[in-house]
Short mmCIF file of C-alpha atoms (C1' of nucleotides) in Angstrom, two decimals:
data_model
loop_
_atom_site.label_atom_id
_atom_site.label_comp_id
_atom_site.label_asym_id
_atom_site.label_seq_id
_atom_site.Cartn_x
_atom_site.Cartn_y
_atom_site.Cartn_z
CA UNK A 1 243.73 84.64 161.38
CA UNK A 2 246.57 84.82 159.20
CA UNK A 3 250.20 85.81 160.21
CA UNK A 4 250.62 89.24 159.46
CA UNK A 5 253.62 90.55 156.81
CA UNK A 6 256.08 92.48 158.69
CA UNK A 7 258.65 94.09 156.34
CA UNK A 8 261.55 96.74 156.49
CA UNK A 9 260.87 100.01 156.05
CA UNK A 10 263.14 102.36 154.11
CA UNK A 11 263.62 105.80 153.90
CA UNK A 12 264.99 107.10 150.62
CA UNK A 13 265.86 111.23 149.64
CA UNK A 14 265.51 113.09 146.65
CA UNK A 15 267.78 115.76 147.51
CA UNK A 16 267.36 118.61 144.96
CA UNK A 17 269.66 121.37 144.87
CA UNK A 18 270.12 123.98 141.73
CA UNK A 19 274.09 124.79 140.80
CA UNK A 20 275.04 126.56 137.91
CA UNK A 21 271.25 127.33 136.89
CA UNK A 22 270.51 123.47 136.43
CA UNK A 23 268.23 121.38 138.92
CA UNK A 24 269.94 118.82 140.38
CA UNK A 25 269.84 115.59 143.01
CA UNK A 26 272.41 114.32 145.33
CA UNK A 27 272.89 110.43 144.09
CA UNK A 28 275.69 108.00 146.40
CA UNK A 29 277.13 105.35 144.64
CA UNK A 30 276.23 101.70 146.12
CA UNK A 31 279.60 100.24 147.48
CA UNK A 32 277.36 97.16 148.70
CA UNK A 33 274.93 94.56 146.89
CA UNK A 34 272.65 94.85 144.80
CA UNK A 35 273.21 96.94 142.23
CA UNK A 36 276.84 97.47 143.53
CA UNK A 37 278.77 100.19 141.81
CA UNK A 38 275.66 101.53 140.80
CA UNK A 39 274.10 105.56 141.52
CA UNK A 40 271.13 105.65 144.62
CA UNK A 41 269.24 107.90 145.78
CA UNK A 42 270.83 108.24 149.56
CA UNK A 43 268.48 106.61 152.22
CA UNK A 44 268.47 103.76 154.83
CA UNK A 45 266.29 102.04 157.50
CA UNK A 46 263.58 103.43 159.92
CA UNK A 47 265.04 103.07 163.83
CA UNK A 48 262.65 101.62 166.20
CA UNK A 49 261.14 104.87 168.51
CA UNK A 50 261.93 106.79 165.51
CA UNK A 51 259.12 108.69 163.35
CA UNK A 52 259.34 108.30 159.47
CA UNK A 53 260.50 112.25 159.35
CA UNK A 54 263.10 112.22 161.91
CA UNK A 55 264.69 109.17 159.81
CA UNK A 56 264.72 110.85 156.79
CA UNK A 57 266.04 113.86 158.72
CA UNK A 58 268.95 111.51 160.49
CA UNK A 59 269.61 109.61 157.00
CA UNK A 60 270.32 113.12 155.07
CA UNK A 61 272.80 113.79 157.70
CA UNK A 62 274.32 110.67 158.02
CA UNK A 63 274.62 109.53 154.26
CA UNK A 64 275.59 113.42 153.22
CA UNK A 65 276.91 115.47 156.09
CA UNK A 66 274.28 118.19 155.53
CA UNK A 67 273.64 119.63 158.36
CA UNK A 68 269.72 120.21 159.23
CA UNK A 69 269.79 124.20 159.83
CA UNK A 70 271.06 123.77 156.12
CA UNK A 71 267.94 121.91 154.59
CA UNK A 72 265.77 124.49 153.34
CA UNK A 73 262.29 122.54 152.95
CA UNK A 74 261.84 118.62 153.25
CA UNK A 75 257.91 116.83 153.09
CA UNK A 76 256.75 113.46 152.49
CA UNK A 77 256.90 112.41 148.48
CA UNK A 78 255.22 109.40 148.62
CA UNK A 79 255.33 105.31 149.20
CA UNK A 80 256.96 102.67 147.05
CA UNK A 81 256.35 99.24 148.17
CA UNK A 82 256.19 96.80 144.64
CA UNK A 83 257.02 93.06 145.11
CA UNK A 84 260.13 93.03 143.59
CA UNK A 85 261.48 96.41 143.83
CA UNK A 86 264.10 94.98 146.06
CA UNK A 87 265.67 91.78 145.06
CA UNK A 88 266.57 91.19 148.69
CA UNK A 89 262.91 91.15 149.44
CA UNK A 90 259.92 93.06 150.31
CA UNK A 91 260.74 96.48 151.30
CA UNK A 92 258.65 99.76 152.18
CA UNK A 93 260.50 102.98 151.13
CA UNK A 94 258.86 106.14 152.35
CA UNK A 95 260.49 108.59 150.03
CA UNK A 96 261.12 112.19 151.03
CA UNK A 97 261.56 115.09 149.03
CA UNK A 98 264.68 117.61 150.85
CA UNK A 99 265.27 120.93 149.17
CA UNK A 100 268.68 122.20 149.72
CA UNK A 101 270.19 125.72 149.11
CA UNK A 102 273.92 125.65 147.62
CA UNK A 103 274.42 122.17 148.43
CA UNK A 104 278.22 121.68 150.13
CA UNK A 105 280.19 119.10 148.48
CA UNK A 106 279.20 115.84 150.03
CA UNK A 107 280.54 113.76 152.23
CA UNK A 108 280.03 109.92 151.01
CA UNK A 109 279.32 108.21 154.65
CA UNK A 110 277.75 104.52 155.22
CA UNK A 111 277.98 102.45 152.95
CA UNK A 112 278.92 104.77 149.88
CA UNK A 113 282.07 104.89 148.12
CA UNK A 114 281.15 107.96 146.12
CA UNK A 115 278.57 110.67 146.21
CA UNK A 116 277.59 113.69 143.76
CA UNK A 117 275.22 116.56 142.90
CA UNK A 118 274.35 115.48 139.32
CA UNK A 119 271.67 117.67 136.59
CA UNK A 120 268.62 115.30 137.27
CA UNK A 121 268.24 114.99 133.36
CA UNK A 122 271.50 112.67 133.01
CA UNK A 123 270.18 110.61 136.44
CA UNK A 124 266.86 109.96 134.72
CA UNK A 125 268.32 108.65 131.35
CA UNK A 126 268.04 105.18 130.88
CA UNK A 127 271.57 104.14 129.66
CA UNK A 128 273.17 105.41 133.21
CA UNK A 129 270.58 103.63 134.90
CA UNK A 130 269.53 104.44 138.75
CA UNK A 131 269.41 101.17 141.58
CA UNK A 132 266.64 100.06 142.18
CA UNK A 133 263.03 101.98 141.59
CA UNK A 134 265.13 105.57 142.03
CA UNK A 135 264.92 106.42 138.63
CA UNK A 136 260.85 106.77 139.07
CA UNK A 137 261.02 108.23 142.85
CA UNK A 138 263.16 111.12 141.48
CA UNK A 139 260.57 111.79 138.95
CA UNK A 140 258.10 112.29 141.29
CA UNK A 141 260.40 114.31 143.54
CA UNK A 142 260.71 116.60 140.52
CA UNK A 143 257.65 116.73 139.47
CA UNK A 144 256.73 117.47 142.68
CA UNK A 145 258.77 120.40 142.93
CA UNK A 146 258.28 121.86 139.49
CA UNK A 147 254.50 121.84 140.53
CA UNK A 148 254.51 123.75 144.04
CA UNK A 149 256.81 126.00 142.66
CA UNK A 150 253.49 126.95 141.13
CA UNK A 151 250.94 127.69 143.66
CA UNK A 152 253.57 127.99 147.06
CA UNK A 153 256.43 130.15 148.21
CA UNK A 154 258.14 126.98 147.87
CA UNK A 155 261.53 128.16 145.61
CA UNK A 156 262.64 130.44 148.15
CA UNK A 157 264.13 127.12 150.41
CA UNK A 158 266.39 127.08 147.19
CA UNK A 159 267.85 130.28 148.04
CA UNK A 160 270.01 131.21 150.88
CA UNK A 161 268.48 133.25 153.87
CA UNK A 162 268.86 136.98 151.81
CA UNK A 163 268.56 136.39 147.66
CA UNK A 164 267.72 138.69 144.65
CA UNK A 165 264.88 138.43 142.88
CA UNK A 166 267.49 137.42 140.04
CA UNK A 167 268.19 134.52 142.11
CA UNK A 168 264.57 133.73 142.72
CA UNK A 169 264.07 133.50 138.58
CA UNK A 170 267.04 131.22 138.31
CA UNK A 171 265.83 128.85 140.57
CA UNK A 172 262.02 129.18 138.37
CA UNK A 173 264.10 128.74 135.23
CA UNK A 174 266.48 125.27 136.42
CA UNK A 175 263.58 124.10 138.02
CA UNK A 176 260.82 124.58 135.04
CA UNK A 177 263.56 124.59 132.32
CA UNK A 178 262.22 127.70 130.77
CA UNK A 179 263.45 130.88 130.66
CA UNK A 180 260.92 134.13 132.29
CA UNK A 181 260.66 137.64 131.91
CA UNK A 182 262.91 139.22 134.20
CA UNK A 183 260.72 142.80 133.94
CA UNK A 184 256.80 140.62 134.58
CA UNK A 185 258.94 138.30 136.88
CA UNK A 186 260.10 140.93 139.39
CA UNK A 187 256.72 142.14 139.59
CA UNK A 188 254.91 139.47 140.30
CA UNK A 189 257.35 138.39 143.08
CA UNK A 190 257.46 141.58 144.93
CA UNK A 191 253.61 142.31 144.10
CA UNK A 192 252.34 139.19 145.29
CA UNK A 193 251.69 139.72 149.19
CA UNK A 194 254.56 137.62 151.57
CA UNK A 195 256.15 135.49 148.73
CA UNK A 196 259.49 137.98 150.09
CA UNK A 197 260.68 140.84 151.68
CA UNK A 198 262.59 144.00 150.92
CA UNK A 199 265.91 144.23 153.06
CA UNK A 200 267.76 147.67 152.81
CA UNK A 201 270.80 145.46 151.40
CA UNK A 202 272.27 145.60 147.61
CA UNK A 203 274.12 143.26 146.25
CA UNK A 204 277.36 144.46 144.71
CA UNK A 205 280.30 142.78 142.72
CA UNK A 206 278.33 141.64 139.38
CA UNK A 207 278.14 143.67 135.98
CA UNK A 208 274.75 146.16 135.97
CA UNK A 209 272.91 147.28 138.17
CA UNK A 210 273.00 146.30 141.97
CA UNK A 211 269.75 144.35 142.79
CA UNK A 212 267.91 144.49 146.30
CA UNK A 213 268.36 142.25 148.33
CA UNK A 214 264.96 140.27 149.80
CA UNK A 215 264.56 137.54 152.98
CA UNK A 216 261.66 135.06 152.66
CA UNK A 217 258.22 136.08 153.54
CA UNK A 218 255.49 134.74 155.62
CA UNK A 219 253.21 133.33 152.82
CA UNK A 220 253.32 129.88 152.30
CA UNK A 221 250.60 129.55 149.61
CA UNK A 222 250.82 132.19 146.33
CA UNK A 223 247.60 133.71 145.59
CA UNK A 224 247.06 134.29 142.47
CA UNK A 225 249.82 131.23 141.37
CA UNK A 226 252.73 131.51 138.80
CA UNK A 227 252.22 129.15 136.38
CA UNK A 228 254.64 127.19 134.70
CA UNK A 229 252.42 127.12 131.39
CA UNK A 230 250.01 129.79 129.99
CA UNK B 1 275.18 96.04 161.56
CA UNK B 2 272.04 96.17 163.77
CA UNK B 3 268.86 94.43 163.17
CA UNK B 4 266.84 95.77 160.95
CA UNK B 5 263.50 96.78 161.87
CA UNK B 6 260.32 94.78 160.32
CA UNK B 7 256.91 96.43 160.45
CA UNK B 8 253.34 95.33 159.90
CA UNK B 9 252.24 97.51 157.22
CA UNK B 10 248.89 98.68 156.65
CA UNK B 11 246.76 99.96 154.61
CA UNK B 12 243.98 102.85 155.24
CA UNK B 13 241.21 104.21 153.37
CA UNK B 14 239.72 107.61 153.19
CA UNK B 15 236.69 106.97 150.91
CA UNK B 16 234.49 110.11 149.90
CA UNK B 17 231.81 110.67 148.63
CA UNK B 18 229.06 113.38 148.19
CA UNK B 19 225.61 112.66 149.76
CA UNK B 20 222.53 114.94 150.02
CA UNK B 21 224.53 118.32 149.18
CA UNK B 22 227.36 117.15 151.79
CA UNK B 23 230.79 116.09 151.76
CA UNK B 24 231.06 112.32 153.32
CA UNK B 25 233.50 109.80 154.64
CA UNK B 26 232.74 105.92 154.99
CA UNK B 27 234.20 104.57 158.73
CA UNK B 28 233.39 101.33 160.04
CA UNK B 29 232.97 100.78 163.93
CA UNK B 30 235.88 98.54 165.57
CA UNK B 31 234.69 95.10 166.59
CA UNK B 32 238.33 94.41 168.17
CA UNK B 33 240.40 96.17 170.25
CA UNK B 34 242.22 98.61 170.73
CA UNK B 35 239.23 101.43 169.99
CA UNK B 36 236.73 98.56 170.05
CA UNK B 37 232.94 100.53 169.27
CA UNK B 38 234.97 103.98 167.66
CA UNK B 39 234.58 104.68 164.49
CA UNK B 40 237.88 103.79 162.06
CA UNK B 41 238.91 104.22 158.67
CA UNK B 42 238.73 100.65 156.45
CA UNK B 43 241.44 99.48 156.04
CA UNK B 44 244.27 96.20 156.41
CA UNK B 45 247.50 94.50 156.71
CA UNK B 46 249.14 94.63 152.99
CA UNK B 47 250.26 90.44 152.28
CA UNK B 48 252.83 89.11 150.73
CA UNK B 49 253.07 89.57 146.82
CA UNK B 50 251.13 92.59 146.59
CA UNK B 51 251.17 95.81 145.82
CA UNK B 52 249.77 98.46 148.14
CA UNK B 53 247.58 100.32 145.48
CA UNK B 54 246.27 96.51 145.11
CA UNK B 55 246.05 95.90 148.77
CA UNK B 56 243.83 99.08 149.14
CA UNK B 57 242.06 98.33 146.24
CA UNK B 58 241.07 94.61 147.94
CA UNK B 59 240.01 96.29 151.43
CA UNK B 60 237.98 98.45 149.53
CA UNK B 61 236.23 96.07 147.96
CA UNK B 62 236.18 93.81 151.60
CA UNK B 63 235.32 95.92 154.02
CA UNK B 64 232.65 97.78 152.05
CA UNK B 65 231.72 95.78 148.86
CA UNK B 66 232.65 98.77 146.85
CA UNK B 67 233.37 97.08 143.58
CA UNK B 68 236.55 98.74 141.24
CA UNK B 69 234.30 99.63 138.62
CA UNK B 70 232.22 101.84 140.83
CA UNK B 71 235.61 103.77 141.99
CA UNK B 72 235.70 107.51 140.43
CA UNK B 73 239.59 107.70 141.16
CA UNK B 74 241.76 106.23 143.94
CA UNK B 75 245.51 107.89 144.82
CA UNK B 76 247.97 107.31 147.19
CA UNK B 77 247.50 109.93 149.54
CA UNK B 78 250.32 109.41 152.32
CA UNK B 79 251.96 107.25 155.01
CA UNK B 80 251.84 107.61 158.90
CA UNK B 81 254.33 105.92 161.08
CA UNK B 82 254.43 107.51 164.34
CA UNK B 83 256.29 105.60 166.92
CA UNK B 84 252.89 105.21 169.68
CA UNK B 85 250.40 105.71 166.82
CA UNK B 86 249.16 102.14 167.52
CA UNK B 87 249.14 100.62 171.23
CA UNK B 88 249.99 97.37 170.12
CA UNK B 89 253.56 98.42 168.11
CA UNK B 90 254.82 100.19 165.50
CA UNK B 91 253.03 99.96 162.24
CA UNK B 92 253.69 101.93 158.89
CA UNK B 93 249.80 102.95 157.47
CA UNK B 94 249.92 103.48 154.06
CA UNK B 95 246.41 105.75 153.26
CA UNK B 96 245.02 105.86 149.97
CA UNK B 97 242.23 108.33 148.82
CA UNK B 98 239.24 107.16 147.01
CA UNK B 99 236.41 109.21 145.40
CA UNK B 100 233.16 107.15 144.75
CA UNK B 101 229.87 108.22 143.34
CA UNK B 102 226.69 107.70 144.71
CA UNK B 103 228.16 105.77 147.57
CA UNK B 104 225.72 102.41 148.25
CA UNK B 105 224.61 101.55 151.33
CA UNK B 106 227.63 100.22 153.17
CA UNK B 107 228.20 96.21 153.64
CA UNK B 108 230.04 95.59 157.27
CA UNK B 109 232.75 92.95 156.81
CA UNK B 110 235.54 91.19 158.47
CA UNK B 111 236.51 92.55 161.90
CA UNK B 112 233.67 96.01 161.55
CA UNK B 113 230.59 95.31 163.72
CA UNK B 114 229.11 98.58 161.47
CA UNK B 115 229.49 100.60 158.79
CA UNK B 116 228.56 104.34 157.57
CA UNK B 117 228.50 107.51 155.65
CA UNK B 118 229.16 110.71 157.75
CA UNK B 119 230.07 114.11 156.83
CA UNK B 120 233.15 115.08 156.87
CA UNK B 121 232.67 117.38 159.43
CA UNK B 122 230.74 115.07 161.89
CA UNK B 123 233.92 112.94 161.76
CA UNK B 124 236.92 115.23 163.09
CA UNK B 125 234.44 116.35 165.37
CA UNK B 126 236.67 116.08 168.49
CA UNK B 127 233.87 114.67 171.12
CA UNK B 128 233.50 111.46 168.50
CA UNK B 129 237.07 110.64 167.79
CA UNK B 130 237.82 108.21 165.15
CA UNK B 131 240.27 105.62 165.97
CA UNK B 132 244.23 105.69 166.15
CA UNK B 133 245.72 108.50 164.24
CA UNK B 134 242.53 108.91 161.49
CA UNK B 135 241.23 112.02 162.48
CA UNK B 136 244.70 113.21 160.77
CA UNK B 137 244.49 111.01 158.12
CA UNK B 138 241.24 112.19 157.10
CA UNK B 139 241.90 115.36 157.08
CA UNK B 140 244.42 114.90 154.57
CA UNK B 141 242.21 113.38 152.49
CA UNK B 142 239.43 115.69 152.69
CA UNK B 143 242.17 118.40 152.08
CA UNK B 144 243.77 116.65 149.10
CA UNK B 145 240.35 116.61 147.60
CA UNK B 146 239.78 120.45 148.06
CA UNK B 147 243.21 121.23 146.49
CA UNK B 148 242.98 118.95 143.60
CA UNK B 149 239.14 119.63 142.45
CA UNK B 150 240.92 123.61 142.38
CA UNK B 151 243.59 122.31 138.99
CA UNK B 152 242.15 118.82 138.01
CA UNK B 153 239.15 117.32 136.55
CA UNK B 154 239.25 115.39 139.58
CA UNK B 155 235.71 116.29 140.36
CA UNK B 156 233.89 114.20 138.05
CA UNK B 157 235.12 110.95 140.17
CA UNK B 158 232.63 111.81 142.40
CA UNK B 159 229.50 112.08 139.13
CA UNK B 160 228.94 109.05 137.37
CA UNK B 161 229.41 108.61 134.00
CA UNK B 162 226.46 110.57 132.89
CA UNK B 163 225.96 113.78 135.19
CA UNK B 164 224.82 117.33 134.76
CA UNK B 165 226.56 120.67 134.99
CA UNK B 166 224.33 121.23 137.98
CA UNK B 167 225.52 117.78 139.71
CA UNK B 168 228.85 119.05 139.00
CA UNK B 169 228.65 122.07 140.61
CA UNK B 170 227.21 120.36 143.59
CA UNK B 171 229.94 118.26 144.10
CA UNK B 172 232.04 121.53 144.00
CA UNK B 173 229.98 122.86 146.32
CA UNK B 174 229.63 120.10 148.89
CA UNK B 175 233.69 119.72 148.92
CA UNK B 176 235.08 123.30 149.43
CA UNK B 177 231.71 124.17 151.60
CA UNK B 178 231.05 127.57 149.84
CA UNK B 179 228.27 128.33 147.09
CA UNK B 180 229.38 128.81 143.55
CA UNK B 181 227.41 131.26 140.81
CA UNK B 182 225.56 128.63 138.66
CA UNK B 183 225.74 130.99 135.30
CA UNK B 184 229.49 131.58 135.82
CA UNK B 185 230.41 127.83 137.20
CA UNK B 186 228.32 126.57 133.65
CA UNK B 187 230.34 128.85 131.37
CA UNK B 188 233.97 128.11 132.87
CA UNK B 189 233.14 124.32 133.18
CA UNK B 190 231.95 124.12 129.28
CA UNK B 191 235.08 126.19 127.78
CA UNK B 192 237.64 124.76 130.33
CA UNK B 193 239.16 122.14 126.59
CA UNK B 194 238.56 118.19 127.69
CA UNK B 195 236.88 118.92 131.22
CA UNK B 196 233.42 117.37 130.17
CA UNK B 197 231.79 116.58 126.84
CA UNK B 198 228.07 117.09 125.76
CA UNK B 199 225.91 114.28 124.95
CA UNK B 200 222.76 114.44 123.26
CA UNK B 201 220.87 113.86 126.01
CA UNK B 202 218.63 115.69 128.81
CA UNK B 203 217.59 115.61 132.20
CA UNK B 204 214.04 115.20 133.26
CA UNK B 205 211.75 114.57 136.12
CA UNK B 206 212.93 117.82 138.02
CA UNK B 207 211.65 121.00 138.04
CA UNK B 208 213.14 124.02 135.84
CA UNK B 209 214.27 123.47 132.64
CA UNK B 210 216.04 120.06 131.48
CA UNK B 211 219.56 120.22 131.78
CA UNK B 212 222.20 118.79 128.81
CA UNK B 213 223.94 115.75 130.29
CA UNK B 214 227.68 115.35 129.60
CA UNK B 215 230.09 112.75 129.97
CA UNK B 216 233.84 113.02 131.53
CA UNK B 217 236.74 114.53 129.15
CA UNK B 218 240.09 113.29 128.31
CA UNK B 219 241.61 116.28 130.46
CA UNK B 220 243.55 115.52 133.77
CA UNK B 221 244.42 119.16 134.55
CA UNK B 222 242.57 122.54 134.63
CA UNK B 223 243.89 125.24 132.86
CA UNK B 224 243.16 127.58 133.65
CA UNK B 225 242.50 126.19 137.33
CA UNK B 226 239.01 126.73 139.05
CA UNK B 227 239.72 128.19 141.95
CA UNK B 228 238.03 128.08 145.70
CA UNK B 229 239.26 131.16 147.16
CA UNK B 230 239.57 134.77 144.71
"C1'" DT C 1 200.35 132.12 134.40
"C1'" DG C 2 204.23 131.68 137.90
"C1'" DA C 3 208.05 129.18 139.78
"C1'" DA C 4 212.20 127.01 138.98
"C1'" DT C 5 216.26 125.85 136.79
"C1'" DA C 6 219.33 126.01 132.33
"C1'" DG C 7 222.06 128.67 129.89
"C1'" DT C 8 223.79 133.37 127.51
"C1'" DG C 9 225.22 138.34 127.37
"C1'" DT C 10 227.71 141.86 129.11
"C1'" DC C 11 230.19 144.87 132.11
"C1'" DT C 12 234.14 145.48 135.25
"C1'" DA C 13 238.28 144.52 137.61
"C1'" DT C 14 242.40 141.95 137.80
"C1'" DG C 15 246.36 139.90 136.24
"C1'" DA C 16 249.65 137.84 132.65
"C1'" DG C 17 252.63 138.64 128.85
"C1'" DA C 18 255.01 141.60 125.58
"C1'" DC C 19 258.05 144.96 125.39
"C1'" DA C 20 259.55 149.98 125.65
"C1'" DG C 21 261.74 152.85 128.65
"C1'" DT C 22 264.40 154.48 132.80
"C1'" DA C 23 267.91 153.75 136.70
"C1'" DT C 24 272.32 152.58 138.22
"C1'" DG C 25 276.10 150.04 138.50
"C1'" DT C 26 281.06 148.23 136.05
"C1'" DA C 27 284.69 148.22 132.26
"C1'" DT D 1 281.02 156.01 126.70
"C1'" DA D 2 279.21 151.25 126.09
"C1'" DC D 3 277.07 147.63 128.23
"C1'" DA D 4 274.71 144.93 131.52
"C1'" DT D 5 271.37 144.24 134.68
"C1'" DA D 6 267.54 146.22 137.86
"C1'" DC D 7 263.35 147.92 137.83
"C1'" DT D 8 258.94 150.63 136.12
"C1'" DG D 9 255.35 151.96 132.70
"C1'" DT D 10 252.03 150.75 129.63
"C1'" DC D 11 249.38 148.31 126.27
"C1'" DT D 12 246.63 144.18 125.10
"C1'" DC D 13 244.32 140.09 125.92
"C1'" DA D 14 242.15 136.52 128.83
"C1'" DT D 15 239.42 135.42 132.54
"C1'" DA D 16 236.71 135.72 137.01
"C1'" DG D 17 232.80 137.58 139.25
"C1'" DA D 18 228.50 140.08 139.37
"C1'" DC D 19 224.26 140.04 137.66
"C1'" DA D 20 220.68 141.05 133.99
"C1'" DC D 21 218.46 138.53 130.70
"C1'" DT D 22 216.47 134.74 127.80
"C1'" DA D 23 214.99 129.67 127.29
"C1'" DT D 24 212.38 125.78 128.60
"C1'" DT D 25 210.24 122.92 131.51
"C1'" DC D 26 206.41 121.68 135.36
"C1'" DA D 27 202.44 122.83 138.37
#
DNA sequence: TGAATAGTGTCTATGAGACAGTATGTA
DNA sequence: TACATACTGTCTCATAGACACTATTCA
């Protein structure tokens, strides 16, 4: 019998907000070796007695001050573990995808020296670069998004607890960078059974016509889906 | 600082396959304790220098002589690391999904007294529980597979390179569990652009008319998606 | 010939997309 | 009043599902 590997396990966060109709992630900058100076994804080590999602959970509190009544949707992403992603050694990192509602200023914690919300198309370009694999964990955090945007009520943890449907299309439109029809956009939302919910509420303040306010439904899954293309 | 945690980590395999008109899983029965005699998912500590696609690739091929060539598709699928999910410690299982065609008779190796191929549905049976935390695990798989076969051309990984329309819509059939109108399947499989290609060839030996045989397409995804429920 | 399966035609209902038109607010 | 945005109406096209029908094999 041969010894059996044990190695770290890391749990890193692709925090996506959208602010000022442009999807973005929450990157900390290293203050520590390697890749010192350089933008992360925010993340850390798995606690003994600790299960993968309560790390990721403690982590996005810890490295960002968001609080977790404030997250509005986090799941599993998916597994990196390459020899060689960490110069350090082999490392595990369970990556998590958190989707966050109008994302508070952060709070650099840990081992940051600086943190910011940042349009994910200038974190994935190659001249700025991202530490270690980050660059191609954020892709898939995207990617991710951008497809269960699709075929789940998913863009409503975007929004705050009451949102127009206005709101709802802006979050469609940073996510899939592509503009919709507000008139076949409003329909499909309210027409398609538990994506959200009519409140009695208007908004007020803005220039037109007050909009209704809604509150998220009980759907999870959209039925027909609202596709990105065709 | 504290001490950073090190884990065994280990790979898992959810291996599926369609047999006689059913949806099937390969397990192997435990020769070791803990769950000695239960039925287990394949699977194995990842070593040093190694990727864990490649480390579930290699336990594939180990623990039931599955060679990579006769793999339809293999994906990550996701990672389970519940403090208590194994009696002897914490472990990090990293499960991959693989779809195989025509699944051969199974070859027991290394620790697995036996080896076979169950439906689906025999397996999270709760009176015959699998081993450690696979039940779950297997149902993610089997779930993952329903879902993608809906906007993918995923379904071919379970034909082999030459298959009918009819075979297709078998496998179809034997993963969501629900009948599907032949004329209507034919016609939406045909026109969906780079799903499957016609060859020259026919079926024989069967009764009814011989059926064209076709070959896989370039296509990944569906569009428009083929979907199990509406 | 009949049984069985392959494949096509066609009708209907639904939904997406385009876009005109109406409603209701602010400047 | 002009304008901006919210929302509704309506037309067209694509596609899914139901199912009748034709094509081609074997027994």
């Amino acid at each position: 019998m041969t010894k059996i590997l044990k190695m770290p396990v890391a749990v890193d966060l692709v925090i996506l907000t959208v602010k000022d109709s442009e999807l973005c992630a929450l990157v900390i900058r290293r203050g520590i070796e390697p890749f010192s100076g350089q933008w992360a994804l925010p993340g850390g080590f798995v606690r003994q007695d600790e299960s993968l999602e309560q790390a990721a959970r403690r982590e996005l509190q810890e490295e960002t001050g968001i609080k977790p009544a404030e997250v509005g949707h986090m799941e599993q992403l998916a597994t990196f573990g390459d020899p060689g992603r960490d110069p350090r050694g082999p490392v595990i990192s369970v990556a998590y995808l958190a989707l966050v509602p109008n994302l508070p200023a952060p709070t650099a914690g840990g081992d940051a020296h600086d943190a910011k919300i940042a349009p994910v198309d200038s974190l994935v370009d190659a001249r700025r670069k991202l530490a270690f694999d980050h660059a191609k964990i954020l892709e898939t955090g995207v990617e991710r998004a951008r497809a269960k945007l699709e075929y789940t009520s998913l863009a409503t943890a975007f929004c705050g607890d009451r949102f127009t449907i206005h709101s709802l299309r802006r979050v469609y439109e940073a996510v899939w960078g592509k503009r919709l029809d507000p008139a076949n956009f409003h329909r499909k939302v309210t027409k398609t059974p538990g994506f959200v919910v009519a409140t009695e509420e208007h908004s007020q303040g803005d220039s037109g016509r007050p909009a209704q306010i809604y509150v998220k439904g009980d759907a999870k899954a959209l039925h027909p889906a609202l596709l990105r293309n065709s």
